Amino acid sequence: MTLKFILLLILIMLIVFVILIWKRFNGKLAISSFIMIILILFGMFLSLDENNQERFLYAIDEPLFKHYYSVIKMKDSTLIDAPLVAQLPELPRGCEVTSLAMLLQSAGVSTDKMTLASEIKRNPATYKKENGKIYFGNPANGFVGNMYTFEEPGLGVFHEPIAELAKKYLPDHKVLDLSGGDFEDIKIQLSDGRPVWVIINTAYDELPDHYFQTWHTEDGEIRITYKEHSVLITGYDEEYIYFNDPLTNTKNKKQPIQTFEKSWIQMGRQAITYLP
C-alpha cells in the first residue's frame, strides 16, 4: 500500500469523524475538532522527509477520489511510446543521464544526453586503492569518475543528483522522486501514462554478493557494483516489465517482472518520474 493511499484513507476517516462529532454535539465541538485534525495533519506532514512531503502534496493536488480510484483501478497492462536514446558511443558510463533525457523528452522537454552529461552534478572524489581498500566517491552526491571513457576510473550517479537536474527543466513540484517506495508506485505512474527512470543492473536480476565491493567514501562505507545500470520503464503486463535500454539501444525491451523488481530493490529502490 502506497504512502499517499494511506494518507488519503486517514484523511477520509478524519472527515467522517468531524461529521459524526458535528451531528452528535450539534456543531458545538466541530470547530475545535477541525482545528485538532488540521494540527495532526500538519504534524504528520512535517514529520515526513522532503521526498515524501512531495508525494503527499501530489496526493492531495487533484480531487481526492480521482487518486483513490487510480490506486484501486490500476491497469492490468500498459505500454508507453517513449523516445529511445542510445548512450553509446559518446557516453560509455552515461546510462543515467541518457535515461533522464528520454524521461524529459517524454515530458515534452527539448534536451539531449550530452547537455545533461555536462550539467549533472559531479562528485570530486578521486579513485585510490590503499592497503586493500578502495577510496572513491558516493554516487548519491554526484557523478563518480569519468563518464566519457572506460580508460579512467568511474561508475555513475544515483537518483538524488538526477532528480536535482530534472528540476532544472521541469516546473516546481513536477518532478516526482519515488525512491524508497514500492514497485507498485512505479506501476501506478505507468498506468497513468508516464514512464519512470530507474536504477537497476545489467543482469536485470538480483546479483550474487561477489558482484559487489565496498567503497570508502566521504559518507562512509557503501556497497557498489560495476553492473549498475539505468533504464526508462515504459510499461508492464502480468509477466513482463518493458523499458527503453540506452545501453543496448532497444525500445520496449522486456524482462520478467519478478526478476526485474528484485534488481530494482537490490539497487536501492531508485525511481523518478514527472507529474501531469
CSV table of C-alpha atoms in Angstrom, one decimal:
chain,number,residue,atom,x,y,z
A,1,MET,CA,0.0,0.0,0.0
A,2,THR,CA,1.4,3.4,-1.0
A,3,LEU,CA,2.1,6.3,1.3
A,4,LYS,CA,-0.4,8.6,-0.5
A,5,PHE,CA,-3.1,5.9,-0.3
A,6,ILE,CA,-2.6,5.5,3.4
A,7,LEU,CA,-2.7,9.3,4.0
A,8,LEU,CA,-5.9,9.6,1.9
A,9,LEU,CA,-7.6,6.9,3.9
A,10,ILE,CA,-6.6,8.7,7.1
A,11,LEU,CA,-8.0,12.0,5.7
A,12,ILE,CA,-11.3,10.3,4.8
A,13,MET,CA,-11.6,8.8,8.3
A,14,LEU,CA,-10.9,12.2,9.9
A,15,ILE,CA,-13.6,13.9,7.7
A,16,VAL,CA,-16.0,11.2,8.8
A,17,PHE,CA,-15.0,11.8,12.4
A,18,VAL,CA,-15.8,15.6,12.1
A,19,ILE,CA,-19.2,14.8,10.6
A,20,LEU,CA,-20.1,12.5,13.4
A,21,ILE,CA,-18.9,15.0,16.1
A,22,TRP,CA,-21.0,17.7,14.4
A,23,LYS,CA,-24.1,15.6,14.4
A,24,ARG,CA,-23.6,14.3,18.0
A,25,PHE,CA,-23.0,17.7,19.6
A,26,ASN,CA,-24.9,19.9,17.1
A,27,GLY,CA,-21.8,21.7,16.0
A,28,LYS,CA,-20.5,22.7,19.4
A,29,LEU,CA,-17.3,20.7,19.2
A,30,ALA,CA,-16.9,20.7,15.5
A,31,ILE,CA,-14.7,23.7,15.2
A,32,SER,CA,-12.3,22.5,17.9
A,33,SER,CA,-12.2,19.1,16.4
A,34,PHE,CA,-11.5,20.5,13.0
A,35,ILE,CA,-8.6,22.5,14.4
A,36,MET,CA,-7.2,19.4,16.1
A,37,ILE,CA,-7.4,17.5,12.8
A,38,ILE,CA,-5.6,20.2,10.9
A,39,LEU,CA,-2.8,20.2,13.6
A,40,ILE,CA,-2.5,16.4,13.4
A,41,LEU,CA,-2.2,16.5,9.6
A,42,PHE,CA,0.3,19.4,9.7
A,43,GLY,CA,2.4,17.4,12.2
A,44,MET,CA,2.3,14.3,10.0
A,45,PHE,CA,3.4,16.4,7.0
A,46,LEU,CA,6.3,18.0,8.9
A,47,SER,CA,7.5,14.5,10.1
A,48,LEU,CA,7.9,13.3,6.5
A,49,ASP,CA,11.2,13.8,4.6
A,50,GLU,CA,11.3,16.1,1.6
A,51,ASN,CA,10.6,13.3,-0.9
A,52,ASN,CA,7.6,12.0,0.9
A,53,GLN,CA,6.3,15.6,1.5
A,54,GLU,CA,6.3,16.0,-2.2
A,55,ARG,CA,4.4,12.7,-2.7
A,56,PHE,CA,1.9,13.8,-0.1
A,57,LEU,CA,1.4,17.2,-1.8
A,58,TYR,CA,0.9,15.3,-5.1
A,59,ALA,CA,-1.7,13.0,-3.4
A,60,ILE,CA,-3.9,16.0,-2.4
A,61,ASP,CA,-3.1,18.1,-5.5
A,62,GLU,CA,-6.1,16.7,-7.5
A,63,PRO,CA,-9.6,15.6,-6.4
A,64,LEU,CA,-9.5,13.1,-3.6
A,65,PHE,CA,-11.5,10.3,-5.2
A,66,LYS,CA,-9.6,10.5,-8.5
A,67,HIS,CA,-6.4,9.4,-6.8
A,68,TYR,CA,-8.3,6.8,-4.7
A,69,TYR,CA,-9.7,5.4,-8.0
A,70,SER,CA,-6.3,5.4,-9.7
A,71,VAL,CA,-4.8,3.3,-6.9
A,72,ILE,CA,-7.7,0.8,-6.8
A,73,LYS,CA,-8.2,0.6,-10.6
A,74,MET,CA,-4.6,0.3,-11.8
A,75,LYS,CA,-4.5,-1.1,-15.3
A,76,ASP,CA,-3.6,-4.8,-15.9
A,77,SER,CA,-1.2,-3.8,-18.6
A,78,THR,CA,0.2,-0.6,-20.3
A,79,LEU,CA,2.9,0.4,-22.8
A,80,ILE,CA,4.1,3.9,-23.4
A,81,ASP,CA,5.7,5.1,-26.6
A,82,ALA,CA,8.6,7.0,-25.1
A,83,PRO,CA,11.6,8.3,-27.1
A,84,LEU,CA,14.6,6.0,-27.4
A,85,VAL,CA,18.1,7.5,-26.9
A,86,ALA,CA,21.4,5.5,-27.1
A,87,GLN,CA,24.2,6.3,-24.7
A,88,LEU,CA,26.9,4.9,-27.0
A,89,PRO,CA,29.3,5.8,-28.4
A,90,GLU,CA,29.7,9.1,-26.6
A,91,LEU,CA,28.7,8.1,-23.1
A,92,PRO,CA,30.1,4.7,-22.0
A,93,ARG,CA,29.0,5.4,-18.4
A,94,GLY,CA,26.2,7.7,-19.2
A,95,CYS,CA,23.2,5.5,-18.8
A,96,GLU,CA,21.7,7.6,-16.1
A,97,VAL,CA,21.7,10.9,-17.9
A,98,THR,CA,20.6,9.2,-21.2
A,99,SER,CA,17.6,7.6,-19.4
A,100,LEU,CA,16.9,11.1,-18.0
A,101,ALA,CA,17.0,12.5,-21.5
A,102,MET,CA,14.3,10.0,-22.5
A,103,LEU,CA,12.2,10.9,-19.5
A,104,LEU,CA,12.4,14.6,-20.1
A,105,GLN,CA,11.7,14.3,-23.8
A,106,SER,CA,8.6,12.2,-22.8
A,107,ALA,CA,7.5,15.2,-20.7
A,108,GLY,CA,7.9,17.5,-23.7
A,109,VAL,CA,11.2,19.0,-22.7
A,110,SER,CA,13.7,19.7,-25.5
A,111,THR,CA,17.1,18.5,-24.3
A,112,ASP,CA,19.7,15.8,-25.1
A,113,LYS,CA,22.0,13.4,-23.4
A,114,MET,CA,25.2,15.4,-24.0
A,115,THR,CA,23.8,18.6,-22.4
A,116,LEU,CA,22.6,16.6,-19.4
A,117,ALA,CA,26.0,14.9,-19.2
A,118,SER,CA,27.7,18.3,-19.0
A,119,GLU,CA,25.3,19.6,-16.3
A,120,ILE,CA,24.9,16.7,-13.9
A,121,LYS,CA,26.5,17.3,-10.6
A,122,ARG,CA,30.0,15.8,-10.2
A,123,ASN,CA,31.5,14.1,-7.1
A,124,PRO,CA,35.1,15.5,-6.9
A,125,ALA,CA,36.5,12.4,-5.2
A,126,THR,CA,39.4,10.6,-6.9
A,127,TYR,CA,39.9,6.9,-7.1
A,128,LYS,CA,42.5,5.5,-4.7
A,129,LYS,CA,43.3,1.9,-3.6
A,130,GLU,CA,45.4,1.6,-0.4
A,131,ASN,CA,46.0,-1.3,1.9
A,132,GLY,CA,43.4,-3.4,0.0
A,133,LYS,CA,40.7,-0.7,0.5
A,134,ILE,CA,39.1,1.3,-2.3
A,135,TYR,CA,38.5,5.0,-1.7
A,136,PHE,CA,36.1,6.8,-4.1
A,137,GLY,CA,33.0,9.0,-4.1
A,138,ASN,CA,29.4,8.3,-3.2
A,139,PRO,CA,27.2,8.4,-6.3
A,140,ALA,CA,24.4,9.9,-4.2
A,141,ASN,CA,26.4,13.1,-4.1
A,142,GLY,CA,27.2,13.4,-7.8
A,143,PHE,CA,28.6,11.5,-10.7
A,144,VAL,CA,31.6,9.5,-9.7
A,145,GLY,CA,34.6,9.3,-12.1
A,146,ASN,CA,34.7,9.7,-15.8
A,147,MET,CA,31.5,9.4,-17.8
A,148,TYR,CA,33.1,9.6,-21.3
A,149,THR,CA,35.7,6.8,-21.2
A,150,PHE,CA,36.5,3.4,-19.6
A,151,GLU,CA,40.2,4.3,-19.6
A,152,GLU,CA,39.7,6.3,-16.4
A,153,PRO,CA,38.0,5.2,-13.1
A,154,GLY,CA,34.3,5.8,-12.8
A,155,LEU,CA,30.9,4.4,-12.0
A,156,GLY,CA,27.8,6.5,-12.3
A,157,VAL,CA,25.3,8.6,-10.3
A,158,PHE,CA,22.2,7.9,-8.2
A,159,HIS,CA,18.7,9.3,-8.0
A,160,GLU,CA,19.4,12.4,-5.9
A,161,PRO,CA,21.6,14.4,-8.5
A,162,ILE,CA,19.3,13.1,-11.3
A,163,ALA,CA,16.2,14.5,-9.6
A,164,GLU,CA,18.0,17.8,-8.9
A,165,LEU,CA,18.9,18.1,-12.6
A,166,ALA,CA,15.4,17.2,-13.7
A,167,LYS,CA,14.0,20.0,-11.6
A,168,LYS,CA,16.1,22.4,-13.7
A,169,TYR,CA,14.0,21.5,-16.7
A,170,LEU,CA,10.6,21.0,-15.2
A,171,PRO,CA,8.4,23.4,-13.2
A,172,ASP,CA,8.3,23.3,-9.4
A,173,HIS,CA,6.7,20.2,-8.0
A,174,LYS,CA,6.7,18.5,-11.4
A,175,VAL,CA,9.5,16.0,-10.5
A,176,LEU,CA,8.3,13.1,-8.5
A,177,ASP,CA,11.0,11.1,-6.8
A,178,LEU,CA,9.6,7.7,-6.0
A,179,SER,CA,12.8,6.4,-4.5
A,180,GLY,CA,12.4,4.2,-1.4
A,181,GLY,CA,8.8,3.3,-2.2
A,182,ASP,CA,7.2,0.1,-3.6
A,183,PHE,CA,7.3,-1.2,-7.1
A,184,GLU,CA,3.5,-0.7,-7.2
A,185,ASP,CA,4.2,3.1,-7.1
A,186,ILE,CA,6.1,2.8,-10.4
A,187,LYS,CA,3.2,0.8,-12.0
A,188,ILE,CA,0.7,3.4,-10.9
A,189,GLN,CA,2.7,6.1,-12.7
A,190,LEU,CA,3.0,3.9,-15.8
A,191,SER,CA,-0.7,3.2,-15.7
A,192,ASP,CA,-1.4,6.9,-15.8
A,193,GLY,CA,0.8,7.3,-18.9
A,194,ARG,CA,4.2,8.4,-17.6
A,195,PRO,CA,7.4,6.4,-18.0
A,196,VAL,CA,9.7,6.0,-15.0
A,197,TRP,CA,13.5,6.4,-14.7
A,198,VAL,CA,15.1,3.7,-12.5
A,199,ILE,CA,18.4,2.3,-11.4
A,200,ILE,CA,18.8,-1.5,-11.9
A,201,ASN,CA,21.7,-3.6,-13.1
A,202,THR,CA,22.8,-5.0,-16.4
A,203,ALA,CA,21.6,-8.5,-15.4
A,204,TYR,CA,18.1,-7.3,-14.8
A,205,ASP,CA,18.0,-9.6,-11.8
A,206,GLU,CA,19.2,-9.9,-8.2
A,207,LEU,CA,23.0,-10.2,-8.2
A,208,PRO,CA,25.1,-12.5,-6.1
A,209,ASP,CA,27.2,-10.9,-3.4
A,210,HIS,CA,30.5,-11.4,-5.2
A,211,TYR,CA,29.5,-8.7,-7.8
A,212,PHE,CA,29.6,-6.1,-5.0
A,213,GLN,CA,32.6,-4.4,-3.4
A,214,THR,CA,33.0,-1.9,-0.6
A,215,TRP,CA,34.0,1.7,-1.2
A,216,HIS,CA,35.2,4.1,1.5
A,217,THR,CA,33.5,7.4,0.6
A,218,GLU,CA,33.0,10.9,2.1
A,219,ASP,CA,29.9,9.4,3.8
A,220,GLY,CA,31.5,6.2,5.0
A,221,GLU,CA,31.3,2.7,3.6
A,222,ILE,CA,28.9,1.9,0.7
A,223,ARG,CA,28.4,-1.3,-1.4
A,224,ILE,CA,29.0,-0.8,-5.1
A,225,THR,CA,28.6,-3.0,-8.2
A,226,TYR,CA,30.0,-2.1,-11.6
A,227,LYS,CA,26.9,-3.7,-13.1
A,228,GLU,CA,24.9,-0.7,-12.0
A,229,HIS,CA,22.6,0.5,-14.8
A,230,SER,CA,19.8,2.9,-15.6
A,231,VAL,CA,16.8,2.4,-17.9
A,232,LEU,CA,13.4,4.1,-18.6
A,233,ILE,CA,10.5,1.8,-17.8
A,234,THR,CA,7.7,2.2,-20.4
A,235,GLY,CA,5.2,-0.5,-19.4
A,236,TYR,CA,4.2,-3.8,-17.8
A,237,ASP,CA,1.8,-6.7,-18.0
A,238,GLU,CA,1.2,-9.7,-15.9
A,239,GLU,CA,4.5,-11.3,-16.8
A,240,TYR,CA,6.9,-8.7,-18.1
A,241,ILE,CA,8.2,-5.2,-17.5
A,242,TYR,CA,9.1,-3.1,-20.6
A,243,PHE,CA,11.8,-0.5,-20.8
A,244,ASN,CA,13.9,1.6,-23.2
A,245,ASP,CA,17.5,0.5,-22.6
A,246,PRO,CA,20.1,3.1,-23.5
A,247,LEU,CA,23.0,0.6,-23.5
A,248,THR,CA,21.6,-1.9,-26.0
A,249,ASN,CA,19.6,0.8,-27.8
A,250,THR,CA,16.4,-1.3,-27.5
A,251,LYS,CA,12.9,0.1,-27.4
A,252,ASN,CA,10.4,-1.6,-25.1
A,253,LYS,CA,12.8,-4.3,-24.1
A,254,LYS,CA,11.1,-6.9,-21.9
A,255,GLN,CA,12.2,-8.8,-18.8
A,256,PRO,CA,10.3,-10.9,-16.3
A,257,ILE,CA,8.7,-8.5,-13.9
A,258,GLN,CA,9.6,-10.5,-10.8
A,259,THR,CA,13.4,-10.7,-11.5
A,260,PHE,CA,13.4,-7.0,-12.7
A,261,GLU,CA,11.8,-5.9,-9.4
A,262,LYS,CA,14.4,-7.8,-7.4
A,263,SER,CA,17.1,-6.0,-9.3
A,264,TRP,CA,15.5,-2.7,-8.6
A,265,ILE,CA,15.1,-3.4,-4.9
A,266,GLN,CA,18.7,-4.6,-4.6
A,267,MET,CA,19.9,-1.3,-6.2
A,268,GLY,CA,18.2,0.8,-3.7
A,269,ARG,CA,14.6,1.3,-4.9
A,270,GLN,CA,15.6,4.3,-7.0
A,271,ALA,CA,12.9,5.8,-9.3
A,272,ILE,CA,11.9,9.2,-10.7
A,273,THR,CA,9.1,10.4,-13.0
A,274,TYR,CA,7.2,13.6,-13.6
A,275,LEU,CA,3.8,14.9,-12.6
A,276,PRO,CA,1.0,15.7,-15.1
